[in-house]
Coordinates of C-alpha atoms in Angstrom, one line a residue:
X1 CA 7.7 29.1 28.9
X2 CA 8.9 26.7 25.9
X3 CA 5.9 26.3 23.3
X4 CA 5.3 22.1 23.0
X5 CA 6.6 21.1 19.7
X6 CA 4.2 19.6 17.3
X7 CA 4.3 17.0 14.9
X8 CA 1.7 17.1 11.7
X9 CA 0.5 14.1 10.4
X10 CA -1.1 14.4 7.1
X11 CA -3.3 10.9 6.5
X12 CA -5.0 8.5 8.9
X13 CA -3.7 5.1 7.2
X14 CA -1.5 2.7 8.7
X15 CA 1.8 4.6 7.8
X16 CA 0.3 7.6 9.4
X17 CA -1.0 6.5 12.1
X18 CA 2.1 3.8 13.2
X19 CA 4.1 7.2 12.8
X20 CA 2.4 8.8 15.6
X21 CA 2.0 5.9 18.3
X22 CA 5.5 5.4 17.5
X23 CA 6.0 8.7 18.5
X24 CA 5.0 8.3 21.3
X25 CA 5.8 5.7 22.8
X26 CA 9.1 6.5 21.7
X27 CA 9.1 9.3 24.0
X28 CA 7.6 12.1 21.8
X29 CA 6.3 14.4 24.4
X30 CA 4.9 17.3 22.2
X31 CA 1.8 17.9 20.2
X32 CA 0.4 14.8 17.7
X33 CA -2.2 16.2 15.4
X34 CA -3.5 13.8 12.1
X35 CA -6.0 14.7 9.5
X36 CA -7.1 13.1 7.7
X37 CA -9.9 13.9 4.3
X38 CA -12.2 10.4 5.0
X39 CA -14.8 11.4 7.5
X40 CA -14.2 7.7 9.8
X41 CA -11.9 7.3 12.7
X42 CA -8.5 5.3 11.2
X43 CA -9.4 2.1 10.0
X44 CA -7.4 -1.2 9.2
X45 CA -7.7 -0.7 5.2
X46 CA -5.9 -4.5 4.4
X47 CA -9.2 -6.2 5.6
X48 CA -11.4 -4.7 2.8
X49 CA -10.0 -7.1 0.2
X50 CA -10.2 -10.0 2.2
X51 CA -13.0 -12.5 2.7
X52 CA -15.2 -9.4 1.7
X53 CA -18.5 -11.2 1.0
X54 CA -19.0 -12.6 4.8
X55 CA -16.8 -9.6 6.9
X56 CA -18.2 -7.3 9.2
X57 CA -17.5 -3.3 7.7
X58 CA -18.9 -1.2 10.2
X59 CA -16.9 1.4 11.4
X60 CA -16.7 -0.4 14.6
X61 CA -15.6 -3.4 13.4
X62 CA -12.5 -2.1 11.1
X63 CA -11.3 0.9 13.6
X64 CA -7.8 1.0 14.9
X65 CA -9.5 2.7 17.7
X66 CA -11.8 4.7 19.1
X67 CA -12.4 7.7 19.9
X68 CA -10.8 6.9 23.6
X69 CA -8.1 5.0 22.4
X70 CA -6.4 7.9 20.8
X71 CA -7.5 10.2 23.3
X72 CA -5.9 8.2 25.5
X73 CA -2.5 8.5 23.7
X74 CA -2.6 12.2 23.4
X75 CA -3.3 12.0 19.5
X76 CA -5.5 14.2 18.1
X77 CA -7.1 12.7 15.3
X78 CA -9.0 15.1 12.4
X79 CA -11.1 13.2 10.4
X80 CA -13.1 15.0 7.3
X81 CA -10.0 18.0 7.0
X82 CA -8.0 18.2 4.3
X83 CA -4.9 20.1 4.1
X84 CA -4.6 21.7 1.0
X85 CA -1.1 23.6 1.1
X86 CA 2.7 23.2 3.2
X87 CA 4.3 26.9 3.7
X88 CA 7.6 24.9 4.6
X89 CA 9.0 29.4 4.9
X90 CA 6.3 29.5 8.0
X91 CA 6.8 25.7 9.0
X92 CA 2.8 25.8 8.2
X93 CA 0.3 23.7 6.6
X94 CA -3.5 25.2 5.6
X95 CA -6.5 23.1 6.2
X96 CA -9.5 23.1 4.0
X97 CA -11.2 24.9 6.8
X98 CA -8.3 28.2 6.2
X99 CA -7.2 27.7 9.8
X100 CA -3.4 27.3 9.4
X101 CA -1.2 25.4 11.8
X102 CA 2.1 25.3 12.6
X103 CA 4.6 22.3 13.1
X104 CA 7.8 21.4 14.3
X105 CA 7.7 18.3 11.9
X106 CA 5.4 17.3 9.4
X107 CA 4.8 14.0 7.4
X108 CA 2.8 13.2 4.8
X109 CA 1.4 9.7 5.0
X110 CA -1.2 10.7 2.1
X111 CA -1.3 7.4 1.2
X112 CA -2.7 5.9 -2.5
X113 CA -5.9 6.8 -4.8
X114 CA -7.3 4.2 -7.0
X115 CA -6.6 4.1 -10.9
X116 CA -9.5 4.7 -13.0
X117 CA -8.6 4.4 -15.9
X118 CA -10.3 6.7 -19.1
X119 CA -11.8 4.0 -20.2
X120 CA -14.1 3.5 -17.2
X121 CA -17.8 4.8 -16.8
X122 CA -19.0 7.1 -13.7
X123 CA -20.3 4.1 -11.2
X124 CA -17.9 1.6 -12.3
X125 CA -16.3 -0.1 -8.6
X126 CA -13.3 0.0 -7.4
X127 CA -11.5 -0.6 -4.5
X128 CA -9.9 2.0 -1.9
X129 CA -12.2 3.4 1.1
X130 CA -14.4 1.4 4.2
X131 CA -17.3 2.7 1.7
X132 CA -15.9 1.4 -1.2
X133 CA -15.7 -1.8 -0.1
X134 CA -19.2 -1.9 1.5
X135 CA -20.6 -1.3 -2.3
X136 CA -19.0 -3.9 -3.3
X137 CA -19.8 -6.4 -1.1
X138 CA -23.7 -5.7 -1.7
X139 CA -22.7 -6.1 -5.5
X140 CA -21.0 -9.3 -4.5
X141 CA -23.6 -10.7 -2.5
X142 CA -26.6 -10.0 -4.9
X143 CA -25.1 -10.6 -8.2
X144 CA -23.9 -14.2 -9.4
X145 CA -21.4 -13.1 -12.5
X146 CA -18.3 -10.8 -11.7
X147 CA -15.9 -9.4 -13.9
X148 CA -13.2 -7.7 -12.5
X149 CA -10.0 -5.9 -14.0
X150 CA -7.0 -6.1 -12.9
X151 CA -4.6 -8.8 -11.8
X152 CA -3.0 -7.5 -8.9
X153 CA -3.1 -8.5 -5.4
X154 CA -6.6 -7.0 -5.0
X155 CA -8.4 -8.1 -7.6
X156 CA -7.1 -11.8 -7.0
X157 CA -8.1 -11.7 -3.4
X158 CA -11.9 -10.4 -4.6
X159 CA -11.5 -13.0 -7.7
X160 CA -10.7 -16.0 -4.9
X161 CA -13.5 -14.7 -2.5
X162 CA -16.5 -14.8 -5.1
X163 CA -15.1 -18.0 -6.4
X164 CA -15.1 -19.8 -3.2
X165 CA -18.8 -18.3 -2.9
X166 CA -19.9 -19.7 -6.2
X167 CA -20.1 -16.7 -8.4
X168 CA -19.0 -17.0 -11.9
X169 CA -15.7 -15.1 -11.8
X170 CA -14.4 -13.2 -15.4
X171 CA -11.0 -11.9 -14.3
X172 CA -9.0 -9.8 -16.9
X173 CA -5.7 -8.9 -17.3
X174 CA -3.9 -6.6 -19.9
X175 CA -0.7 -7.7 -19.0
X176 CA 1.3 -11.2 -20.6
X177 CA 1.0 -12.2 -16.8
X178 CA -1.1 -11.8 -13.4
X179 CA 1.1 -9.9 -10.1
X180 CA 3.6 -8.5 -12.8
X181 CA 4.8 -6.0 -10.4
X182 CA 5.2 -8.4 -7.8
X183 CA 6.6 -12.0 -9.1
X184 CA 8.6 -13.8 -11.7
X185 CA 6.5 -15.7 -14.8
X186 CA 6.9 -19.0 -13.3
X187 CA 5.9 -18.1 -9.9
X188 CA 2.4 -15.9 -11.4
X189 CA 1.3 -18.8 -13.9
X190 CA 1.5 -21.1 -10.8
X191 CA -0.6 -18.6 -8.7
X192 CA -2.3 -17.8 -12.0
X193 CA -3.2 -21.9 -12.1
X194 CA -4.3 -22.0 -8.5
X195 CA -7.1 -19.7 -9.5
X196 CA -8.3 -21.1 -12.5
X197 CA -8.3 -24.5 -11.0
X198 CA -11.3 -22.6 -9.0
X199 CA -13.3 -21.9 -12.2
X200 CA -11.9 -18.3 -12.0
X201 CA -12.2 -17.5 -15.9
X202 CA -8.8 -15.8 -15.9
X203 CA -7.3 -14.1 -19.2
X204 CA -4.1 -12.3 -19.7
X205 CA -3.6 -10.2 -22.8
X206 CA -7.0 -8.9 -22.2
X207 CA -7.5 -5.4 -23.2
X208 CA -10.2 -3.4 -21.9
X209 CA -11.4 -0.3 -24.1
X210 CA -14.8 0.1 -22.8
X211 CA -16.2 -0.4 -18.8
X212 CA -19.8 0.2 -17.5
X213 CA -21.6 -0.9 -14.1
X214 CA -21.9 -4.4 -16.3
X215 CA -20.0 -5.1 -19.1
X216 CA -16.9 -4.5 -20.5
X217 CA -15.7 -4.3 -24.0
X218 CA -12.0 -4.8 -25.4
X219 CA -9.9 -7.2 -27.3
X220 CA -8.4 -10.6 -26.5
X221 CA -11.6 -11.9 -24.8
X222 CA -15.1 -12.5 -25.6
X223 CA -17.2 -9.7 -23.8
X224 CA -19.5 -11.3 -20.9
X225 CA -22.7 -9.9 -22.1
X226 CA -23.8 -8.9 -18.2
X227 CA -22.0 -9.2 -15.2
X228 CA -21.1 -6.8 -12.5
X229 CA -17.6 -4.6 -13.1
X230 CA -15.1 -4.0 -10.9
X231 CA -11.7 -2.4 -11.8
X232 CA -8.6 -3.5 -9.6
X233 CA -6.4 -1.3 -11.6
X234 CA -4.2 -0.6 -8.8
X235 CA -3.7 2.7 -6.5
X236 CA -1.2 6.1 -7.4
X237 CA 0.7 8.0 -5.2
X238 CA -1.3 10.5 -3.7
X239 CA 1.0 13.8 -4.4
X240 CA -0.9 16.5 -5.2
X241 CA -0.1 18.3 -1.8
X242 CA 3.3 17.9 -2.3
X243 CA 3.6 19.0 -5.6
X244 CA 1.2 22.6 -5.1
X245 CA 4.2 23.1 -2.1
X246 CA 6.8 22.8 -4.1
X247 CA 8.2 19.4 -2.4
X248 CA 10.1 17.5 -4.8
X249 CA 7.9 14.7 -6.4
X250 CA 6.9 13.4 -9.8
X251 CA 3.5 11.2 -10.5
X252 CA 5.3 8.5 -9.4
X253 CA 5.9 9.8 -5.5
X254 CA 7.4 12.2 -3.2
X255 CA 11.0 11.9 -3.2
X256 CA 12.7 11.2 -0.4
X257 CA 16.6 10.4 1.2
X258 CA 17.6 7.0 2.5
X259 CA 15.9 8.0 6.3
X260 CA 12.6 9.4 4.5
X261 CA 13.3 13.3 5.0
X262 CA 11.8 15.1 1.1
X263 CA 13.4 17.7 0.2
X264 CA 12.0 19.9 2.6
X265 CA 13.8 20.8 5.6
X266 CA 11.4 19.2 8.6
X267 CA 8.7 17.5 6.1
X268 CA 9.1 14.0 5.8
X269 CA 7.0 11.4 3.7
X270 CA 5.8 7.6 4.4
X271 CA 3.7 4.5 3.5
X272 CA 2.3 4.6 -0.7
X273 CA 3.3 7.9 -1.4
X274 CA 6.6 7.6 -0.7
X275 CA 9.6 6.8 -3.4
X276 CA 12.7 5.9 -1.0
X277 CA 16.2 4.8 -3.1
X278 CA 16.1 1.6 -3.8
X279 CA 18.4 -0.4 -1.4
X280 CA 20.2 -2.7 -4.7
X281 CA 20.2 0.1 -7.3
X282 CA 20.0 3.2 -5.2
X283 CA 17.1 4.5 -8.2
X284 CA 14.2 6.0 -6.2
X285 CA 11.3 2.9 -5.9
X286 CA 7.6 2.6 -4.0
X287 CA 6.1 -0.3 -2.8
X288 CA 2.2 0.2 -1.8
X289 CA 1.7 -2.6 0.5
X290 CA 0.1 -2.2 3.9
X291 CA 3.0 -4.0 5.9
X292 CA 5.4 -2.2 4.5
X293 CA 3.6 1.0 4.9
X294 CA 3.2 0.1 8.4
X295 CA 7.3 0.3 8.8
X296 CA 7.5 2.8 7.5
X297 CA 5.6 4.9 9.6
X298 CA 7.9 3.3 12.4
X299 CA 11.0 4.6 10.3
X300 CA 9.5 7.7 9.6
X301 CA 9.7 8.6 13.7
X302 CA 12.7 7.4 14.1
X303 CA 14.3 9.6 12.0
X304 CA 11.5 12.6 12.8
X305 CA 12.7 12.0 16.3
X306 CA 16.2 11.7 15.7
X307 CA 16.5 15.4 13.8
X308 CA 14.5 16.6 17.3
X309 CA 17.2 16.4 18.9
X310 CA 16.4 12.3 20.5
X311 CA 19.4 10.4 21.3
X312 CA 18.0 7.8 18.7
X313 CA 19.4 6.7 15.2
X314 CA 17.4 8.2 12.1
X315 CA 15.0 5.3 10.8
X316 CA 15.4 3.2 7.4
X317 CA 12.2 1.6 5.1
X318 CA 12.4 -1.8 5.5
X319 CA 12.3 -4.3 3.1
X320 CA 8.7 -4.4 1.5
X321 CA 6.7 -7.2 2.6
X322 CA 3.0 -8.2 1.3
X323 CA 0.9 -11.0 2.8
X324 CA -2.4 -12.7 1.5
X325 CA -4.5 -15.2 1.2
X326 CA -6.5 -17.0 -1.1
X327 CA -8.5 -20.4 -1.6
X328 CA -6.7 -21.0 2.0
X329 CA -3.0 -21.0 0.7
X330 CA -1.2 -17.9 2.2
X331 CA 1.4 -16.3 0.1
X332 CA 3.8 -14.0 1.5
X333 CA 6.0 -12.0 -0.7
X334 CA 9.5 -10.5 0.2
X335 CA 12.0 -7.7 -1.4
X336 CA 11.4 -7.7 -5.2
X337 CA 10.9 -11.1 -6.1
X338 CA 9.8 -10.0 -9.8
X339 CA 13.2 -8.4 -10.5
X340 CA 14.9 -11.8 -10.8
X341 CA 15.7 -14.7 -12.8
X342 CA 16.7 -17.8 -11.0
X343 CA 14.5 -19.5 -8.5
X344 CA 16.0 -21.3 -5.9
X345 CA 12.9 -23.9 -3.8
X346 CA 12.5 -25.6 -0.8
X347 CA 9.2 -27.9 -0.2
X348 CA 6.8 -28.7 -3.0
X349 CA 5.2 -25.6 -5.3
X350 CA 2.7 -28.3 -6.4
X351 CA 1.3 -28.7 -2.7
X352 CA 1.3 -24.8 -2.3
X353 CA 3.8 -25.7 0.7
X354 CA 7.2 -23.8 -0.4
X355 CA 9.8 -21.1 -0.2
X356 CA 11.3 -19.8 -2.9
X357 CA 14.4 -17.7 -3.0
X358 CA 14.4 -15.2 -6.0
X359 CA 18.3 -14.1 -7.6
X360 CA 19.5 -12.0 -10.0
X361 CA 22.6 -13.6 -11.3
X362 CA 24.4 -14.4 -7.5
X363 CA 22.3 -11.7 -5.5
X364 CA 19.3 -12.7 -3.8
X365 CA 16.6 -10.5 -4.6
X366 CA 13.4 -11.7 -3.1
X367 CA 11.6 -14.3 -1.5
X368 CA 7.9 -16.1 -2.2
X369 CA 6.5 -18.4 0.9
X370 CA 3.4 -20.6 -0.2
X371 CA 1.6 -21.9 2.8
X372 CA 3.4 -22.5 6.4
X373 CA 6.0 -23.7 4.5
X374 CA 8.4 -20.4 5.7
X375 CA 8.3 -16.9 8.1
X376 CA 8.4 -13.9 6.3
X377 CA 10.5 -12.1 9.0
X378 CA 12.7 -14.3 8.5
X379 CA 13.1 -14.3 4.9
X380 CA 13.5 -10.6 5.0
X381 CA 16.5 -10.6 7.4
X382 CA 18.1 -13.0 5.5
X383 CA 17.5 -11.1 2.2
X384 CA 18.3 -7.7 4.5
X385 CA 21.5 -9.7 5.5
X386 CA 22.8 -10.6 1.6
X387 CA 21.9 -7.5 -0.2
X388 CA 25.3 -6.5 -2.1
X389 CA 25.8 -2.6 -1.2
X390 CA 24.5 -0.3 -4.0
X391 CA 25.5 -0.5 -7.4
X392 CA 24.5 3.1 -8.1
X393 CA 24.8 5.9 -5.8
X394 CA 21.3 7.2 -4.1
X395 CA 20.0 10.6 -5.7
X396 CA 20.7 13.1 -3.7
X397 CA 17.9 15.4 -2.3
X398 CA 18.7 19.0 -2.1
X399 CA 17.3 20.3 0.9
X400 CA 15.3 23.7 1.6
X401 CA 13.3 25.3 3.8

């Protein structure tokens, strides 16, 4: 009798976790295993930021599902088990525990670890885990000055959250510009505006040397003499796994082909950790957001299922998508919006009601949509539709194993 096949699923964030559910309901008959290192059943990680001071965080409340719910799918979730090394030569991975198990396919979905920088004390917050975020929302609800660091997505939606609470809000930036990874200098000093017009103390050019519990220390601002800390320094690729196992990767992600296989033969990669060619310049690229982690798990399956042997086409990342919202404007973003220079709007960027269509020279390489104003579906199959085929050729990945 034929052993069941058996896909292993390294991490239990949304990439991992869309990967196996799509899986199966894709038809995937086999074995679904995912460990994951946090000792909590999968949890939905992009409400943490978000109206933090009143949200519920109980395990209950921010669970994917319980116990029964996966159970009920036939996926067996690990929580608390790390796995420490691939042996792609046994088509193996090693758990923490020294069991070894074997797989048919593996992915690794080990998501992001927060930045803390070398400037930061031990107990200085930051943002990443359930538990992380229930610290910080004591700190929030019991302390009336805030600094935070960091000018990304994260530390905006905390910065807009306290603000709208009534805390005095310090938010500093190293950078010439807030969501410099994200959008063009007109769009950010707009955003950048919306907050301040808040009372959100917000510097750029502000460069922190020094960071304890509460008080920083650094040049281009005057030092809040107390205040509680939190660094939003943004999150790395978690590739330590791949890199002990020999699966091509640098700080900066696990490599991967156009349909997310490494260079492995039969491990693939998905969600923050993996750096896909970049569907413009064919250069490999990341994007850490939660939506686009979330298709990639889907495109993950695809193509897992498709080098199974399923009558199904190998699956492609899609283009990266992040969502948020703050002082009760929602902003979605689309592509790579910070890549160009030439803004093309519809509706009113004054109003916060607006889409704005991002090029670089003739080639449209992003979208911004303030308020109702557009659907970021939409924007991305337009942008999907008018993307000029690749001006470099993708790096290939040798394959092994």
């Amino acid at each position: 009798m034929t052993a069941p096949r058996r896909v292993v699923i390294v991490g239990t964030g949304i990439a991992g976790i869309t990967a196996a559910e799509t899986l199966r309901s894709k038809g995937f008959d086999g074995i679904i295993t995912v460990y994951g290192a946090e000792p909590e059943l999968p949890y939905h990680r992009a409400s943490l930021s978000k109206d933090l001071l009143d949200a519920d965080l109980s395990p209950e409340a921010v669970a994917l599902g319980d116990a029964d719910f996966w159970a009920n799918r036939r996926i067996t979730v690990v929580t608390g088990t790390s796995v420490v090394t691939v042996r792609p030569g046994h088509r193996s991975v090693v758990l923490d525990t020294r069991d070894e198990v074997s797989y048919d396919a593996l992915i690794l979905a080990t998501g992001g670890v927060a930045r803390r920088p070398h400037w930061m004390w031990p107990g200085v917050d930051v943002l990443r885990t359930r538990r992380d975020a229930v610290a910080i929302q004591s700190a929030m609800r019991h302390d009336d000055r805030l600094i935070i660091v960091g000018g990304g997505l994260i530390g905006l939606e905390l910065a807009s959250n306290a603000a709208q609470a009534g805390k005095s809000v310090t938010l500093l930036e190293a950078t010439d510009q807030i969501l410099g990874d994200s959008l063009p200098a007109p769009l950010a000093d707009h955003f950048a505006d919306l907050h301040r017009a808040h009372g959100v103390n917000l510097l750029t050019q502000a460069t922190v040397t020094n960071a304890t519990p509460d008080r920083v220390d650094g040049n281009g601002f005057d030092t809040p003499s107390h205040g509680h800390v939190i660094v939003a320094a943004g999150a790395g690729p978690a590739t330590a796994l791949a890199r002990y196992s020999e699966i091509s990767s640098r700080t900066t992600g696990i490599r991967t082909d156009g349909n997310l296989r490494t260079s492995v033969r039969g491990v693939y990669a998905a969600g923050d950790v993996a750096q896909t060619p970049h569907p413009i310049t064919g250069l490999p690229h990341r994007c850490g957001h939660w939506l686009t982690a979330r298709g990639q798990g889907k495109a993950v399956a695809m193509t897992v299922l498709a080098d199974l042997g399923f009558e199904i086409e190998p699956g492609v990342p899609p283009i990266p998508i992040a969502r948020t919202e703050q002082y009760g404007v929602g902003i979605q973003m689309i592509g790579w919006p910070q890549l160009g220079d030439r803004l093309e709007v519809t509706g009113s960027l004054d109003d916060y009601d607006a889409t704005v269509r991002v090029y670089d020279g003739f080639q449209m390489v992003g979208a911004v949509g303030f308020g109702d104003h557009a659907d970021c579906f939409d924007l991305r199959d337009e942008l999907d539709q008018s993307l000029a085929p690749l001006s470099i050729p993708p790096a290939r990945i040798g394959l092994v194993g």
